[in-house]
Coordinates of C-alpha atoms and ligand atoms in Angstrom, one line a residue:
M1091 CA 0.0 0.3 0.2
T1092 CA 1.5 3.7 -0.9
K1093 CA 2.7 5.6 2.0
R1094 CA 0.1 8.7 2.9
L1095 CA 2.4 10.7 3.2
E1096 CA 5.5 9.2 0.5
N1097 CA 8.1 12.1 -0.8
K1098 CA 6.3 14.6 1.2
V1099 CA 8.2 17.2 2.9
A1100 CA 6.7 18.2 6.3
I1101 CA 7.8 20.0 9.5
V1102 CA 6.2 19.1 13.1
T1103 CA 7.4 22.1 15.4
G1104 CA 7.9 21.1 19.1
A1105 CA 8.7 17.5 18.8
N1106 CA 10.7 16.1 20.8
S1107 CA 7.8 15.3 23.2
G1108 CA 4.2 14.2 23.8
I1109 CA 1.9 15.2 21.1
G1110 CA 4.7 16.4 18.2
L1111 CA 7.3 13.6 19.3
A1112 CA 4.2 11.3 18.2
T1113 CA 3.0 13.2 15.4
A1114 CA 6.8 13.1 13.8
K1115 CA 7.3 9.2 14.1
L1116 CA 4.1 8.2 12.2
F1117 CA 4.7 10.8 9.6
A1118 CA 8.2 9.4 9.2
A1119 CA 6.6 6.1 8.8
E1120 CA 4.4 7.3 6.4
G1121 CA 7.2 7.8 4.0
A1122 CA 7.7 11.7 4.5
H1123 CA 10.8 13.7 5.3
V1124 CA 10.3 15.1 8.6
Y1125 CA 12.0 18.2 10.3
I1126 CA 11.4 18.5 14.0
T1127 CA 11.8 21.4 16.3
G1128 CA 12.6 22.2 19.7
R1129 CA 14.3 23.6 22.3
R1130 CA 16.2 21.6 24.4
K1131 CA 18.7 20.1 22.1
E1132 CA 19.4 16.9 24.2
Q1133 CA 16.0 16.0 23.7
L1134 CA 15.7 16.8 20.2
D1135 CA 18.7 14.1 19.6
A1136 CA 17.1 11.8 21.3
A1137 CA 13.7 12.4 19.0
V1138 CA 16.0 12.1 16.3
A1139 CA 16.7 8.4 17.4
D1140 CA 13.7 7.7 18.7
I1141 CA 11.9 9.0 15.2
G1142 CA 14.3 7.0 12.9
G1143 CA 13.5 7.1 9.2
S1144 CA 14.1 10.2 7.3
V1145 CA 14.3 13.3 9.5
T1146 CA 16.0 16.5 10.2
A1147 CA 16.5 18.2 14.0
V1148 CA 16.9 21.9 14.0
N1149 CA 17.2 23.2 17.3
A1150 CA 14.7 26.1 17.3
D1151 CA 12.6 28.4 19.2
S1152 CA 9.6 29.4 17.6
T1153 CA 8.8 32.8 19.7
K1154 CA 12.4 33.8 17.9
M1155 CA 12.3 35.1 14.8
E1156 CA 16.0 34.1 14.0
D1157 CA 15.1 30.7 14.5
L1158 CA 12.3 29.9 12.5
D1159 CA 14.3 32.0 9.9
R1160 CA 17.3 29.2 10.2
L1161 CA 14.8 26.9 9.9
F1162 CA 12.8 27.7 7.1
A1163 CA 16.1 28.2 5.1
Q1164 CA 17.2 25.1 5.8
V1165 CA 13.9 23.3 4.1
K1166 CA 13.8 25.6 1.3
A1167 CA 18.1 24.5 1.1
D1168 CA 17.1 20.9 1.2
H1169 CA 13.7 20.8 -0.9
G1170 CA 12.6 23.8 -2.2
R1171 CA 8.8 23.6 -1.1
L1172 CA 7.2 22.3 2.1
D1173 CA 4.3 20.0 1.4
A1174 CA 2.8 20.1 5.2
I1175 CA 3.7 21.7 8.5
V1176 CA 1.9 20.9 11.8
V1177 CA 2.4 23.7 14.3
N1178 CA 2.8 21.9 17.4
A1179 CA 4.8 23.8 19.4
G1180 CA 3.3 25.2 22.7
G1181 CA 1.8 25.0 26.2
G1182 CA 1.3 26.8 29.5
S1183 CA 0.9 27.1 33.0
V1184 CA -2.3 27.2 35.5
L1185 CA -3.1 30.1 37.6
P1186 CA -6.9 31.6 38.3
L1187 CA -7.8 35.2 38.0
G1188 CA -6.5 37.4 40.5
Q1189 CA -3.1 35.4 39.9
I1190 CA -1.9 35.5 36.6
T1191 CA 1.1 37.5 36.0
E1192 CA 2.3 39.8 33.2
E1193 CA 5.1 37.0 32.7
Q1194 CA 2.6 33.6 32.3
V1195 CA 0.8 36.0 29.4
D1196 CA 4.1 37.0 27.8
D1197 CA 5.3 33.1 27.9
T1198 CA 1.5 31.5 27.0
F1199 CA 0.8 33.9 24.0
G1200 CA 4.1 33.9 23.0
R1201 CA 4.5 30.8 22.3
N1202 CA 0.9 29.5 21.6
V1203 CA 0.0 32.9 19.6
K1204 CA 2.9 34.8 18.2
A1205 CA 4.9 31.7 18.0
V1206 CA 1.9 30.6 15.6
I1207 CA 1.3 33.4 13.3
F1208 CA 5.3 33.9 12.4
T1209 CA 5.7 30.3 12.0
V1210 CA 3.0 30.0 9.7
Q1211 CA 3.8 33.5 7.7
K1212 CA 7.4 32.5 7.9
A1213 CA 6.2 28.7 6.3
L1214 CA 4.6 30.3 3.2
P1215 CA 6.6 31.0 0.4
L1216 CA 7.5 27.4 0.6
L1217 CA 4.1 26.5 0.5
N1218 CA 2.8 25.1 -2.9
K1219 CA -0.8 24.1 -4.1
G1220 CA -1.7 21.1 -2.4
S1221 CA -0.1 21.8 0.8
S1222 CA -1.4 21.3 4.7
V1223 CA -1.1 23.7 7.6
V1224 CA -2.6 22.3 10.6
L1225 CA -2.6 24.3 14.0
I1226 CA -2.6 22.4 17.0
G1227 CA -5.9 24.1 19.2
S1228 CA -7.4 22.5 21.8
T1229 CA -10.9 21.7 23.6
T1230 CA -10.3 24.9 26.1
S1231 CA -10.7 27.0 22.6
I1232 CA -14.2 26.5 23.2
E1233 CA -14.6 25.3 26.9
G1234 CA -14.0 27.7 30.6
T1235 CA -11.4 25.5 32.7
E1236 CA -10.9 27.2 35.7
A1237 CA -7.6 28.7 36.5
F1238 CA -6.6 28.1 32.5
S1239 CA -7.5 31.3 31.4
V1240 CA -4.9 32.3 30.1
Y1241 CA -3.5 29.5 28.0
S1242 CA -7.4 29.0 26.9
A1243 CA -8.0 32.4 25.6
S1244 CA -4.7 31.6 23.5
K1245 CA -6.1 28.3 22.0
A1246 CA -9.3 30.2 21.2
A1247 CA -7.3 32.7 19.5
V1248 CA -5.7 29.7 17.2
R1249 CA -9.2 28.7 15.7
N1250 CA -9.7 32.7 14.6
L1251 CA -6.2 32.5 12.9
A1252 CA -7.3 29.5 10.7
R1253 CA -10.7 30.7 10.2
S1254 CA -9.0 34.1 8.8
W1255 CA -6.1 32.6 7.2
A1256 CA -8.5 30.6 4.8
L1257 CA -9.4 33.5 3.4
D1258 CA -6.0 35.2 3.2
L1259 CA -4.9 32.1 1.6
K1260 CA -8.4 31.3 -0.5
G1261 CA -7.0 30.7 -5.0
K1262 CA -3.4 28.9 -3.3
G1263 CA -4.6 26.1 -2.8
V1264 CA -3.2 26.1 0.4
R1265 CA -5.5 24.3 3.2
V1266 CA -5.0 25.3 7.1
N1267 CA -7.2 23.3 9.3
V1268 CA -7.0 23.5 13.4
L1269 CA -7.0 20.4 15.5
S1270 CA -8.3 20.9 19.0
P1271 CA -6.9 17.5 21.7
G1272 CA -8.5 16.8 24.6
P1273 CA -6.8 15.8 27.7
T1274 CA -3.6 13.4 26.2
R1275 CA -0.8 11.8 28.4
T1276 CA 2.1 13.9 27.4
P1277 CA 4.8 15.4 29.5
G1278 CA 3.0 18.9 29.2
L1279 CA -0.2 17.8 30.5
V1280 CA 0.9 15.6 33.5
E1281 CA 3.3 18.4 34.8
L1282 CA 0.9 20.9 35.1
V1283 CA 0.4 19.3 38.5
G1284 CA 3.9 18.7 39.2
D1285 CA 6.4 15.8 39.5
D1286 CA 4.7 13.5 41.6
K1287 CA 3.3 10.8 40.1
N1288 CA 0.7 10.4 42.3
A1289 CA -0.5 13.5 41.7
Q1290 CA -0.1 13.5 38.0
Q1291 CA -2.2 10.0 38.1
G1292 CA -4.9 11.3 40.5
F1293 CA -5.1 14.6 37.5
L1294 CA -5.4 11.8 34.6
D1295 CA -8.1 10.6 36.2
A1296 CA -9.7 13.2 37.4
L1297 CA -9.4 14.3 34.2
A1298 CA -10.4 11.1 32.1
S1299 CA -13.6 10.8 34.0
T1300 CA -15.2 14.2 32.2
I1301 CA -14.5 12.2 29.2
P1302 CA -17.2 10.5 27.6
L1303 CA -14.9 7.6 26.1
G1304 CA -13.9 7.7 30.2
R1305 CA -10.4 8.5 29.4
V1306 CA -7.3 10.2 28.5
G1307 CA -5.9 10.3 24.9
E1308 CA -2.6 8.9 23.4
P1309 CA -0.6 11.2 21.7
E1310 CA -0.6 8.4 18.7
E1311 CA -3.9 8.8 18.7
I1312 CA -3.9 12.9 18.0
A1313 CA -1.0 11.9 15.9
K1314 CA -3.6 10.0 13.8
A1315 CA -5.9 12.5 13.7
A1316 CA -2.8 15.0 12.1
L1317 CA -1.7 12.9 9.2
F1318 CA -4.9 13.2 7.8
L1319 CA -5.2 16.7 8.0
A1320 CA -1.9 16.7 7.0
S1321 CA -2.3 13.7 4.0
D1322 CA -4.4 14.7 0.3
D1323 CA -7.0 12.1 2.7
S1324 CA -8.5 15.5 3.7
S1325 CA -8.0 17.6 0.1
F1326 CA -11.6 19.3 0.8
V1327 CA -11.2 19.9 4.3
N1328 CA -10.3 23.8 5.3
G1329 CA -10.4 26.2 7.8
V1330 CA -12.2 23.3 10.1
E1331 CA -11.5 22.7 14.5
L1332 CA -11.2 18.8 14.3
F1333 CA -11.6 17.6 18.2
A1334 CA -9.7 14.4 18.9
D1335 CA -10.9 14.6 22.6
G1336 CA -12.9 11.5 23.3
G1337 CA -16.1 13.8 23.1
K1338 CA -15.3 16.1 25.9
A1339 CA -16.2 19.2 24.4
Q1340 CA -19.4 17.8 22.2
V1341 CA -21.5 16.9 24.8
Ligands
NAP382 N1 -1.8 17.2 26.2 C1 -3.1 17.8 26.2 O1 -3.5 17.1 26.9 C2 -3.3 18.8 25.1 C3 -4.3 19.1 25.1 C4 -4.7 20.2 24.2 C5 -4.0 20.8 23.4 N2 -2.0 20.3 23.5 C6 -1.3 21.4 23.0 O2 -0.6 20.4 22.0 C7 0.8 20.8 21.8 C8 2.1 20.1 22.8 O3 1.5 19.4 23.9 P1 2.0 18.1 24.1 O4 0.9 18.1 25.2 O5 2.2 17.5 23.9 O6 3.1 19.0 25.5 P2 4.8 18.9 26.0 O7 4.9 17.3 25.9 O8 5.3 19.7 26.9 O9 5.3 18.9 24.2 C9 5.7 20.2 23.9 C10 6.9 20.3 23.2 O10 6.7 21.6 22.4 C11 8.2 22.2 22.6 N3 8.3 23.5 22.7 C12 7.6 24.2 23.6 N4 7.6 25.7 23.6 C13 8.7 25.9 22.3 C14 9.5 26.3 21.8 N5 9.0 28.4 22.1 N6 9.5 26.9 20.6 C15 9.7 25.4 19.9 N7 9.4 23.9 20.6 C16 8.6 24.4 21.9 C17 8.7 21.3 23.4 O11 10.4 21.3 23.3 P3 11.3 22.3 23.9 O12 10.9 22.8 25.6 O13 12.6 21.3 24.1 O14 10.6 23.6 23.1 C18 8.2 20.0 23.3 O15 8.8 19.2 22.1 C19 0.8 22.1 22.6 O16 0.3 23.0 21.6 C20 -0.5 21.8 23.8 O17 -0.6 23.1 23.3 C21 -2.1 20.0 24.3

C-alpha cells in the first residue's frame, strides 16, 4: 500500500516530546521527510534516534524570529518546498484570575499565538498548491477551564487564525485547519500538576472522568488525526477545527 506522505516534506514544531513526537514518528513511517524542532537540544537528539527514518532536527525556539528564519532557510536549501506543517510547539501554565502574571501572559501568548503566526507566515513562501497547515489547538478553545484562562484564550485565538487565514489563502490551494486535542497523556499535560507521580495519576484520573470515552487520549491517537489533516485524504477539508477529544467538548 502506498504510504500516505510518500515523498512529502513536513515540519512538526515542538516534536521532542508528547503529541509532536508521536506525530513526527507517524509522518516518518508514512514516508515523509520530517523536520522537527524544539528548544531542548538533548531531547531533540533523543527524538531523532527514536523517530528513525528520514528526519532532520533543527534546534529552534518558535518565538524567536531568527530561529524560524534558520529553520525555513534549511528546508528551502534542502528541498525548496514544504508540503505539510504541524504547528504544535506550545504549552501553558495554571493560575486563577487574581494570580495571573505578566510573565505567564507573555510566555503563553508568545508560544501559542505569536509563534504560531510567524511560523506560518515564514513558511508561506515554501507552501505550494496542495500543501496543508495544521495548527494544534485545544478543547479549551471552546470551553472554560478553572485557572486555565490564559492558555484557553490563546487557543481560542488559534482557532480564529485558521478561519481568517483560510480567507487570506483563498485561491492558493493551501489548506489550514485546527486539530484540537482533549486531555492527552503527555509530559506537558501531567507536569501541569508538578513532578509527583501520584499527583499526576490523580490528575489524569480526574480528567478521564470528564470525558465521554472514560479515558484520556494517547499522543499516537492525536498523531493519526494530524496525519489525516496533513495528507491528501483531507483534500477538501479547510478552515475546520477537528476535535480529537473522546467527546469532551462535544457534549
Ligand atoms: N496534552 C494535552 O492534553 C493537550 C491538549 C490540548 C492541546 N495540547 C497542545 O498540544 C501541543 C503539544 O503539547 P504536549 O501535550 O505534547 O506537550 P509537551 O509534551 O510539553 O510538548 C511540547 C513540545 O513543544 C515544544 N515547545 C514548547 N515551546 C516551544 C518553543 N517556544 N519553541 C519550540 N518548541 C517549543 C517542547 O520542546 P522544548 O521544551 O524543548 O522547546 C515540546 O517538544 C501544545 O500546543 C499543547 O498546547 C495538548
